[in-house]
mmCIF file of C-alpha atoms in Angstrom:
data_model
loop_
_atom_site.group_PDB
_atom_site.id
_atom_site.type_symbol
_atom_site.label_atom_id
_atom_site.label_comp_id
_atom_site.label_asym_id
_atom_site.label_seq_id
_atom_site.Cartn_x
_atom_site.Cartn_y
_atom_site.Cartn_z
ATOM 1 C CA MET P 263 99.702 76.146 95.418
ATOM 2 C CA THR P 264 96.090 77.062 94.873
ATOM 3 C CA SER P 265 95.158 79.128 92.253
ATOM 4 C CA ALA P 266 93.231 82.453 92.823
ATOM 5 C CA PRO P 267 89.405 82.602 92.232
ATOM 6 C CA ARG P 268 87.891 84.615 89.179
ATOM 7 C CA PRO P 269 87.569 88.141 90.175
ATOM 8 C CA ASP P 270 84.145 89.739 90.046
ATOM 9 C CA ASP P 271 82.878 91.124 86.591
ATOM 10 C CA ASP P 272 83.870 94.754 87.408
ATOM 11 C CA THR P 273 87.227 93.932 88.687
ATOM 12 C CA ALA P 274 87.823 91.506 85.581
ATOM 13 C CA TRP P 275 86.391 94.351 83.126
ATOM 14 C CA SER P 276 88.910 96.743 84.609
ATOM 15 C CA ALA P 277 91.842 94.348 84.289
ATOM 16 C CA PHE P 278 90.614 93.818 80.591
ATOM 17 C CA ASP P 279 90.170 97.424 79.924
ATOM 18 C CA ALA P 280 93.685 97.786 81.092
ATOM 19 C CA ARG P 281 95.562 95.324 79.527
ATOM 20 C CA ASP P 282 96.716 94.105 82.860
ATOM 21 C CA ARG P 283 99.038 91.190 82.158
ATOM 22 C CA ALA P 284 98.968 90.250 85.712
ATOM 23 C CA TRP P 285 95.706 88.631 85.288
ATOM 24 C CA ASP P 286 96.456 86.543 82.333
ATOM 25 C CA GLY P 287 95.957 83.186 83.162
ATOM 26 C CA ARG P 288 93.443 84.004 86.201
ATOM 27 C CA PHE P 289 90.455 84.194 83.605
ATOM 28 C CA VAL P 290 89.433 84.802 80.186
ATOM 29 C CA VAL P 291 87.182 87.207 78.458
ATOM 30 C CA ALA P 292 84.531 85.806 76.058
ATOM 31 C CA VAL P 293 83.188 88.091 72.958
ATOM 32 C CA LYS P 294 79.636 87.334 72.173
ATOM 33 C CA THR P 295 79.966 89.341 68.685
ATOM 34 C CA THR P 296 83.026 87.209 67.458
ATOM 35 C CA GLY P 297 82.550 83.767 69.352
ATOM 36 C CA ILE P 298 86.291 84.215 70.798
ATOM 37 C CA TYR P 299 87.693 84.223 74.346
ATOM 38 C CA CYS P 300 90.994 86.353 74.823
ATOM 39 C CA LYS P 301 93.320 86.615 77.942
ATOM 40 C CA PRO P 302 92.812 89.864 79.623
ATOM 41 C CA SER P 303 96.062 91.588 78.208
ATOM 42 C CA CYS P 304 94.870 90.744 74.360
ATOM 43 C CA PRO P 305 96.084 93.522 72.283
ATOM 44 C CA ALA P 306 93.333 93.446 69.884
ATOM 45 C CA ARG P 307 90.516 96.147 69.974
ATOM 46 C CA HIS P 308 88.117 95.985 72.744
ATOM 47 C CA PRO P 309 84.774 95.257 72.384
ATOM 48 C CA LYS P 310 81.692 97.092 74.257
ATOM 49 C CA ARG P 311 81.302 96.179 77.813
ATOM 50 C CA GLU P 312 77.680 94.412 77.118
ATOM 51 C CA ASN P 313 79.496 92.125 74.756
ATOM 52 C CA VAL P 314 81.790 90.039 77.009
ATOM 53 C CA THR P 315 81.382 87.847 79.603
ATOM 54 C CA PHE P 316 84.094 86.257 81.754
ATOM 55 C CA HIS P 317 85.039 82.847 82.506
ATOM 56 C CA PRO P 318 87.438 81.149 85.261
ATOM 57 C CA ASP P 319 89.542 79.458 82.463
ATOM 58 C CA PRO P 320 89.710 78.528 78.881
ATOM 59 C CA PRO P 321 87.631 75.045 79.252
ATOM 60 C CA SER P 322 84.758 77.001 80.722
ATOM 61 C CA ALA P 323 85.029 79.598 77.710
ATOM 62 C CA ARG P 324 84.949 76.458 75.484
ATOM 63 C CA ALA P 325 82.140 74.704 77.153
ATOM 64 C CA ALA P 326 80.056 77.891 76.372
ATOM 65 C CA GLY P 327 80.621 77.511 72.876
ATOM 66 C CA PHE P 328 83.750 80.023 72.293
ATOM 67 C CA ARG P 329 87.104 79.494 70.589
ATOM 68 C CA ALA P 330 90.497 80.871 71.650
ATOM 69 C CA CYS P 331 91.891 83.969 70.168
ATOM 70 C CA LEU P 332 94.476 83.154 67.634
ATOM 71 C CA ARG P 333 96.400 86.454 68.368
ATOM 72 C CA CYS P 334 96.694 86.298 72.256
ATOM 73 C CA THR P 335 96.757 82.524 72.620
ATOM 74 C CA PRO P 336 95.068 82.197 76.108
ATOM 75 C CA ASP P 337 95.523 78.506 76.357
ATOM 76 C CA GLU P 338 99.186 78.843 76.375
ATOM 77 C CA VAL P 339 99.258 81.639 78.834
ATOM 78 C CA GLY P 340 97.118 79.724 81.180
ATOM 79 C CA ARG P 341 99.220 76.369 80.686
ATOM 80 C CA ASP P 342 102.532 78.463 81.313
ATOM 81 C CA ARG P 343 101.362 79.956 84.370
ATOM 82 C CA ILE P 344 100.310 76.618 85.919
ATOM 83 C CA ALA P 345 103.685 75.258 85.219
ATOM 84 C CA VAL P 346 105.509 77.824 86.650
ATOM 85 C CA ALA P 347 103.281 77.736 89.782
ATOM 86 C CA ALA P 348 103.626 74.063 89.802
ATOM 87 C CA ALA P 349 107.577 74.148 89.564
ATOM 88 C CA VAL P 350 107.348 76.861 92.434
ATOM 89 C CA ALA P 351 105.273 74.429 94.647
ATOM 90 C CA LEU P 352 107.910 71.672 93.746
ATOM 91 C CA LEU P 353 110.939 73.761 94.594
ATOM 92 C CA GLU P 354 109.546 74.771 97.951
ATOM 93 C CA ALA P 355 108.639 71.382 98.975
ATOM 94 C CA ALA P 356 111.710 69.497 97.795
ATOM 95 C CA GLU P 357 114.015 68.283 100.717
ATOM 96 C CA ASP P 358 116.790 67.626 98.075
ATOM 97 C CA ARG P 359 117.868 69.794 95.249
ATOM 98 C CA LEU P 360 115.990 69.217 91.927
ATOM 99 C CA SER P 361 117.684 69.933 88.530
ATOM 100 C CA LEU P 362 116.391 72.051 85.906
ATOM 101 C CA ASP P 363 115.941 68.758 83.883
ATOM 102 C CA GLU P 364 113.845 67.185 86.639
ATOM 103 C CA VAL P 365 111.734 70.271 87.357
ATOM 104 C CA ALA P 366 111.080 70.864 83.652
ATOM 105 C CA ALA P 367 110.024 67.096 83.137
ATOM 106 C CA LYS P 368 107.845 67.217 86.081
ATOM 107 C CA VAL P 369 105.655 70.282 84.594
ATOM 108 C CA GLY P 370 106.069 68.897 81.090
ATOM 109 C CA TYR P 371 108.292 71.206 79.291
ATOM 110 C CA ALA P 372 111.617 70.974 77.465
ATOM 111 C CA PRO P 373 114.374 72.295 80.069
ATOM 112 C CA HIS P 374 115.497 75.400 77.645
ATOM 113 C CA HIS P 375 112.296 76.402 77.065
ATOM 114 C CA PHE P 376 110.947 76.363 80.766
ATOM 115 C CA HIS P 377 114.259 78.101 81.977
ATOM 116 C CA ARG P 378 113.208 81.199 79.868
ATOM 117 C CA LEU P 379 109.531 80.706 80.793
ATOM 118 C CA PHE P 380 110.150 80.331 84.488
ATOM 119 C CA LYS P 381 112.745 83.560 84.531
ATOM 120 C CA ARG P 382 110.434 85.605 82.564
ATOM 121 C CA ALA P 383 107.419 84.642 85.034
ATOM 122 C CA THR P 384 109.581 85.425 88.181
ATOM 123 C CA GLY P 385 112.399 87.306 87.474
ATOM 124 C CA VAL P 386 114.953 84.718 88.390
ATOM 125 C CA THR P 387 116.104 81.359 87.158
ATOM 126 C CA PRO P 388 114.768 78.132 88.898
ATOM 127 C CA ALA P 389 118.402 77.376 90.091
ATOM 128 C CA ALA P 390 118.310 81.119 91.748
ATOM 129 C CA TYR P 391 114.850 80.463 93.028
ATOM 130 C CA ALA P 392 115.955 77.400 94.816
ATOM 131 C CA ARG P 393 118.932 79.002 95.949
ATOM 132 C CA ALA P 394 117.208 81.769 97.549
ATOM 133 C CA LEU P 395 114.926 79.375 99.104
ATOM 134 C CA ARG P 396 117.550 77.541 100.749
ATOM 135 C CA THR P 397 119.333 80.923 101.900
ATOM 136 C CA GLY P 398 115.728 82.067 103.428
ATOM 137 C CA ARG P 399 115.782 78.715 105.385
ATOM 138 C CA ALA P 400 119.366 78.784 106.582
ATOM 139 C CA ALA P 401 118.761 82.516 107.794
ATOM 140 C CA ASN P 402 115.652 81.577 109.626
ATOM 141 C CA ALA P 403 117.138 78.486 111.287
ATOM 142 C CA LEU P 404 120.388 80.248 112.182
ATOM 143 C CA SER P 405 118.169 82.694 114.181
ATOM 144 C CA GLU P 406 116.857 79.317 116.000
ATOM 145 C CA ASP P 407 119.230 76.742 116.016
ATOM 146 C CA SER P 408 121.850 76.465 118.797
ATOM 147 C CA THR P 409 124.609 75.832 116.105
ATOM 148 C CA VAL P 410 125.408 76.764 112.949
ATOM 149 C CA THR P 411 125.583 73.203 111.705
ATOM 150 C CA GLU P 412 122.402 72.328 112.875
ATOM 151 C CA ALA P 413 121.017 75.202 110.742
ATOM 152 C CA ILE P 414 122.871 74.656 107.775
ATOM 153 C CA TYR P 415 121.203 70.842 107.766
ATOM 154 C CA ASP P 416 117.899 71.970 108.562
ATOM 155 C CA ALA P 417 117.853 74.149 105.542
ATOM 156 C CA GLY P 418 118.320 71.553 103.430
ATOM 157 C CA TYR P 419 122.135 71.353 102.669
ATOM 158 C CA SER P 420 123.748 67.893 102.128
ATOM 159 C CA ALA P 421 126.872 69.120 104.139
ATOM 160 C CA PRO P 422 128.013 72.496 105.645
ATOM 161 C CA SER P 423 130.594 72.826 102.665
ATOM 162 C CA ARG P 424 127.673 73.102 100.293
ATOM 163 C CA PHE P 425 126.254 76.264 102.542
ATOM 164 C CA TYR P 426 129.566 77.795 102.386
ATOM 165 C CA GLU P 427 130.490 77.208 98.727
ATOM 166 C CA ALA P 428 127.104 78.322 97.301
ATOM 167 C CA ASP P 429 125.017 80.546 99.982
ATOM 168 C CA ALA P 430 127.047 82.025 102.619
ATOM 169 C CA LYS P 431 128.058 84.788 100.609
ATOM 170 C CA ARG P 432 124.408 85.593 99.842
ATOM 171 C CA LEU P 433 123.843 86.604 103.508
ATOM 172 C CA GLY P 434 126.397 89.249 103.592
ATOM 173 C CA MET P 435 128.053 87.992 106.647
ATOM 174 C CA ALA P 436 129.314 84.538 108.166
ATOM 175 C CA PRO P 437 126.814 82.358 109.647
ATOM 176 C CA SER P 438 127.969 82.512 112.741
ATOM 177 C CA ALA P 439 128.032 86.452 112.949
ATOM 178 C CA TRP P 440 124.290 86.154 111.778
ATOM 179 C CA VAL P 441 123.186 83.814 114.483
ATOM 180 C CA ARG P 442 124.904 86.151 116.972
ATOM 181 C CA GLY P 443 123.117 89.531 115.651
ATOM 182 C CA GLY P 444 125.800 90.474 113.290
ATOM 183 C CA GLU P 445 128.661 89.935 115.832
ATOM 184 C CA GLY P 446 132.214 90.626 114.127
ATOM 185 C CA VAL P 447 130.720 92.576 111.332
ATOM 186 C CA THR P 448 131.192 96.207 111.010
ATOM 187 C CA ILE P 449 128.427 98.447 109.412
ATOM 188 C CA ARG P 450 129.184 102.004 108.697
ATOM 189 C CA TRP P 451 126.388 104.780 108.313
ATOM 190 C CA THR P 452 126.117 108.175 106.780
ATOM 191 C CA VAL P 453 123.222 110.549 106.242
ATOM 192 C CA ALA P 454 123.272 112.696 102.858
ATOM 193 C CA ASP P 455 121.329 115.485 101.434
ATOM 194 C CA THR P 456 118.874 115.016 98.740
ATOM 195 C CA SER P 457 116.024 116.964 97.032
ATOM 196 C CA LEU P 458 113.661 114.621 98.966
ATOM 197 C CA GLY P 459 115.264 115.008 102.271
ATOM 198 C CA ALA P 460 118.002 113.533 104.441
ATOM 199 C CA LEU P 461 118.878 109.859 103.176
ATOM 200 C CA PHE P 462 120.333 107.509 105.583
ATOM 201 C CA VAL P 463 122.949 105.054 103.983
ATOM 202 C CA ALA P 464 124.583 102.207 105.650
ATOM 203 C CA ALA P 465 126.907 99.378 104.405
ATOM 204 C CA THR P 466 128.969 96.683 105.102
ATOM 205 C CA ASP P 467 132.375 95.777 103.455
ATOM 206 C CA LYS P 468 130.038 93.999 100.837
ATOM 207 C CA GLY P 469 127.391 96.463 99.807
ATOM 208 C CA LEU P 470 124.666 98.606 101.005
ATOM 209 C CA CYS P 471 122.481 97.238 103.416
ATOM 210 C CA ARG P 472 119.999 100.010 104.504
ATOM 211 C CA VAL P 473 118.899 103.109 102.257
ATOM 212 C CA SER P 474 115.897 105.052 104.003
ATOM 213 C CA PHE P 475 114.663 108.278 104.450
ATOM 214 C CA ASP P 476 113.999 109.678 108.185
ATOM 215 C CA GLU P 477 116.258 107.112 109.722
ATOM 216 C CA ASP P 478 119.323 106.888 112.009
ATOM 217 C CA ALA P 479 121.591 104.422 113.460
ATOM 218 C CA VAL P 480 118.982 103.178 115.908
ATOM 219 C CA GLU P 481 117.388 101.268 113.008
ATOM 220 C CA LEU P 482 120.976 99.228 112.305
ATOM 221 C CA HIS P 483 121.346 98.514 116.265
ATOM 222 C CA HIS P 484 117.805 96.963 116.049
ATOM 223 C CA ARG P 485 118.556 94.776 113.217
ATOM 224 C CA PHE P 486 122.089 93.888 114.180
ATOM 225 C CA PRO P 487 122.319 94.338 117.787
ATOM 226 C CA ASN P 488 125.784 92.868 118.207
ATOM 227 C CA ALA P 489 127.331 94.396 114.978
ATOM 228 C CA LYS P 490 129.918 96.950 115.225
ATOM 229 C CA ILE P 491 128.213 100.129 113.946
ATOM 230 C CA GLU P 492 130.054 103.340 113.403
ATOM 231 C CA PRO P 493 130.109 106.435 111.323
ATOM 232 C CA GLY P 494 130.946 106.023 107.681
ATOM 233 C CA ASP P 495 134.656 106.764 106.374
ATOM 234 C CA ALA P 496 135.607 107.928 103.019
ATOM 235 C CA ALA P 497 134.872 104.858 101.068
ATOM 236 C CA LEU P 498 131.117 105.009 102.373
ATOM 237 C CA SER P 499 130.881 108.723 101.462
ATOM 238 C CA ASP P 500 131.753 107.843 97.624
ATOM 239 C CA LEU P 501 129.269 105.189 97.997
ATOM 240 C CA ALA P 502 126.495 107.496 99.485
ATOM 241 C CA ALA P 503 127.242 109.984 96.633
ATOM 242 C CA GLN P 504 126.110 107.226 94.134
ATOM 243 C CA VAL P 505 122.966 106.571 96.087
ATOM 244 C CA VAL P 506 121.922 110.378 95.957
ATOM 245 C CA ALA P 507 122.878 110.470 92.160
ATOM 246 C CA ALA P 508 120.213 107.493 91.828
ATOM 247 C CA VAL P 509 117.777 110.205 93.530
ATOM 248 C CA GLU P 510 118.455 112.969 91.443
ATOM 249 C CA SER P 511 119.662 111.454 88.113
ATOM 250 C CA PRO P 512 117.704 107.900 87.860
ATOM 251 C CA GLU P 513 118.000 108.193 84.371
ATOM 252 C CA ARG P 514 121.836 107.063 84.878
ATOM 253 C CA ASP P 515 122.842 103.304 85.257
ATOM 254 C CA HIS P 516 123.603 102.895 88.926
ATOM 255 C CA ASP P 517 125.232 99.584 89.490
ATOM 256 C CA LEU P 518 125.467 99.664 93.258
ATOM 257 C CA PRO P 519 126.565 96.767 95.379
ATOM 258 C CA LEU P 520 124.009 95.455 97.769
ATOM 259 C CA ASP P 521 124.421 93.475 100.862
ATOM 260 C CA VAL P 522 120.710 92.486 101.547
ATOM 261 C CA ARG P 523 118.567 89.408 102.013
ATOM 262 C CA GLY P 524 115.115 88.140 102.329
ATOM 263 C CA THR P 525 112.996 85.242 101.369
ATOM 264 C CA ALA P 526 112.714 83.919 98.187
ATOM 265 C CA PHE P 527 109.370 85.700 97.650
ATOM 266 C CA GLN P 528 110.898 88.896 98.575
ATOM 267 C CA GLU P 529 114.001 88.692 96.664
ATOM 268 C CA ALA P 530 111.676 87.611 93.581
ATOM 269 C CA ILE P 531 109.698 90.517 94.190
ATOM 270 C CA TRP P 532 112.669 92.950 94.506
ATOM 271 C CA GLN P 533 114.273 91.449 91.478
ATOM 272 C CA ALA P 534 111.012 92.461 89.694
ATOM 273 C CA LEU P 535 111.204 95.736 91.093
ATOM 274 C CA ARG P 536 114.739 96.462 89.736
ATOM 275 C CA THR P 537 113.549 95.181 86.030
ATOM 276 C CA ILE P 538 110.708 98.101 85.778
ATOM 277 C CA PRO P 539 111.911 100.756 83.428
ATOM 278 C CA LEU P 540 112.460 104.480 83.962
ATOM 279 C CA GLY P 541 109.147 106.289 84.014
ATOM 280 C CA GLU P 542 107.197 103.268 84.467
ATOM 281 C CA THR P 543 105.414 101.419 87.080
ATOM 282 C CA ARG P 544 103.837 98.058 87.837
ATOM 283 C CA THR P 545 100.637 96.871 90.047
ATOM 284 C CA TYR P 546 101.347 94.922 92.901
ATOM 285 C CA SER P 547 99.424 91.868 90.998
ATOM 286 C CA GLU P 548 102.065 92.201 87.984
ATOM 287 C CA LEU P 549 104.759 91.908 90.729
ATOM 288 C CA ALA P 550 103.251 88.899 92.406
ATOM 289 C CA ALA P 551 102.627 87.363 88.937
ATOM 290 C CA LEU P 552 106.439 87.900 88.171
ATOM 291 C CA ALA P 553 107.476 86.098 91.331
ATOM 292 C CA GLY P 554 105.170 83.151 90.207
ATOM 293 C CA ARG P 555 102.753 83.660 92.735
ATOM 294 C CA PRO P 556 99.916 85.455 91.041
ATOM 295 C CA ALA P 557 97.321 85.227 93.989
ATOM 296 C CA ALA P 558 99.921 86.756 96.579
ATOM 297 C CA VAL P 559 98.969 90.616 95.769
ATOM 298 C CA ARG P 560 98.734 91.525 99.439
ATOM 299 C CA ALA P 561 102.325 89.795 100.134
ATOM 300 C CA ALA P 562 103.823 91.506 97.065
ATOM 301 C CA GLY P 563 102.861 94.741 98.826
ATOM 302 C CA THR P 564 104.409 93.656 101.705
ATOM 303 C CA ALA P 565 107.558 92.604 100.202
ATOM 304 C CA CYS P 566 107.763 96.196 98.864
ATOM 305 C CA GLY P 567 107.332 97.691 102.346
ATOM 306 C CA GLN P 568 110.330 95.457 103.464
ATOM 307 C CA ASN P 569 112.728 96.497 100.941
ATOM 308 C CA PRO P 570 115.958 97.411 102.803
ATOM 309 C CA VAL P 571 117.336 99.702 100.337
ATOM 310 C CA SER P 572 114.993 102.240 98.928
ATOM 311 C CA ILE P 573 115.774 103.835 95.755
ATOM 312 C CA VAL P 574 118.296 101.514 94.814
ATOM 313 C CA ILE P 575 115.382 98.788 94.740
ATOM 314 C CA PRO P 576 112.800 100.841 93.353
ATOM 315 C CA CYS P 577 109.727 100.240 95.430
ATOM 316 C CA HIS P 578 108.144 103.344 94.736
ATOM 317 C CA ARG P 579 107.494 102.043 91.204
ATOM 318 C CA ALA P 580 104.830 99.543 92.532
ATOM 319 C CA GLN P 581 101.231 100.681 92.704
ATOM 320 C CA ARG P 582 97.693 99.207 92.714
ATOM 321 C CA ILE P 583 95.252 98.474 89.873
ATOM 322 C CA GLY P 584 93.877 101.476 88.612
ATOM 323 C CA GLY P 585 96.444 103.922 89.191
ATOM 324 C CA ALA P 586 96.196 104.257 93.095
ATOM 325 C CA LEU P 587 99.460 105.025 94.620
ATOM 326 C CA GLY P 588 99.357 102.202 97.358
ATOM 327 C CA GLY P 589 101.514 102.615 100.356
ATOM 328 C CA TYR P 590 105.100 104.069 100.450
ATOM 329 C CA ALA P 591 107.193 103.600 103.784
ATOM 330 C CA TYR P 592 108.632 107.065 103.500
ATOM 331 C CA GLY P 593 105.556 109.024 102.444
ATOM 332 C CA LEU P 594 103.344 109.454 99.496
ATOM 333 C CA ASP P 595 104.694 112.944 98.815
ATOM 334 C CA ARG P 596 107.953 111.355 98.162
ATOM 335 C CA LYS P 597 106.638 108.724 96.224
ATOM 336 C CA ARG P 598 104.918 111.080 93.672
ATOM 337 C CA ALA P 599 108.053 113.259 93.566
ATOM 338 C CA LEU P 600 110.243 110.105 92.577
ATOM 339 C CA LEU P 601 107.661 109.050 89.952
ATOM 340 C CA ALA P 602 107.246 112.424 88.541
ATOM 341 C CA SER P 603 110.832 113.026 88.203
ATOM 342 C CA GLU P 604 111.350 109.611 86.587
ATOM 343 C CA ALA P 605 108.482 110.324 84.103
ATOM 344 C CA GLN P 606 109.931 113.421 83.361
ATOM 345 C CA ARG P 607 113.322 112.089 82.628
ATOM 346 C CA ALA P 608 112.145 109.296 80.552
ATOM 347 C CA ASP P 609 110.256 111.765 78.535
ATOM 348 C CA LEU P 610 113.426 113.659 77.998
ATOM 349 C CA GLN P 611 115.497 110.393 76.957
ATOM 350 C CA GLU P 612 112.713 109.734 73.966
#
């Protein structure tokens, strides 16, 4: 994985002024009046714009005569980010499973410490990240290979039993059904009224597979052309009512069952979205950093747009640096309304 180039000075100053953690490790800020350099999110009082310079990394700042800030420890941030990026590259390139001990040793950390570091940066553990990689490969292979067994081996499993034991459940349907466009799987759907308009809700027996505005069953037929798609029953009505509650009462804890899948990166972004507290937002660059790929800002935005279960995975809480809303599949008016409602309810909880 290659690191992103240092941003231009105006972008760097904006990130520093906003204390944007997503830029930590991508450049450092050197303060002429104190002789120290800091990470972009340093909590110390900011100097004047004319008193700072920007450097791509700590060594270049040290070469210019600056020393590390003792408050924000920018050297450690850079080292941690490099280690996570290296681990992601190792996991993605590995043909066989790598243990936590092996990954941690290769990037120079103690296993227990690196486990916490990796999860904090990506939102998932190294083992979960590796499982998501294999599942994504299996899903892709199941769409291309002529047999399920070939797909399982192509995805990197040592035997079919390993796939069925560890990852088949994550696809939400039997692998043979996946390769046949959902054949043998029943997906039920309904439409529920919300203050933001009609909400389309669809689920398998395992959980929600589609939550969206302004859609109908045509979308399900497109995604699963051979599945049995039918109107919902009483059980789905109850589940849909819980989804509506997540729209109208976002401050409540809504632990809803999901039956979704994506690539390892998409799932890391979706996991990061679910960790955003009520009333808060994260930039696409922050989400990319949490997913272990700080340079993949555009891909993070794409992953938000590919979220199959809006509201439940709150992709509306993602925005651009500087506060611009960015995109939203169901219209920026709805995004503004969701964010305003959540901010108001978060204030009431304080």
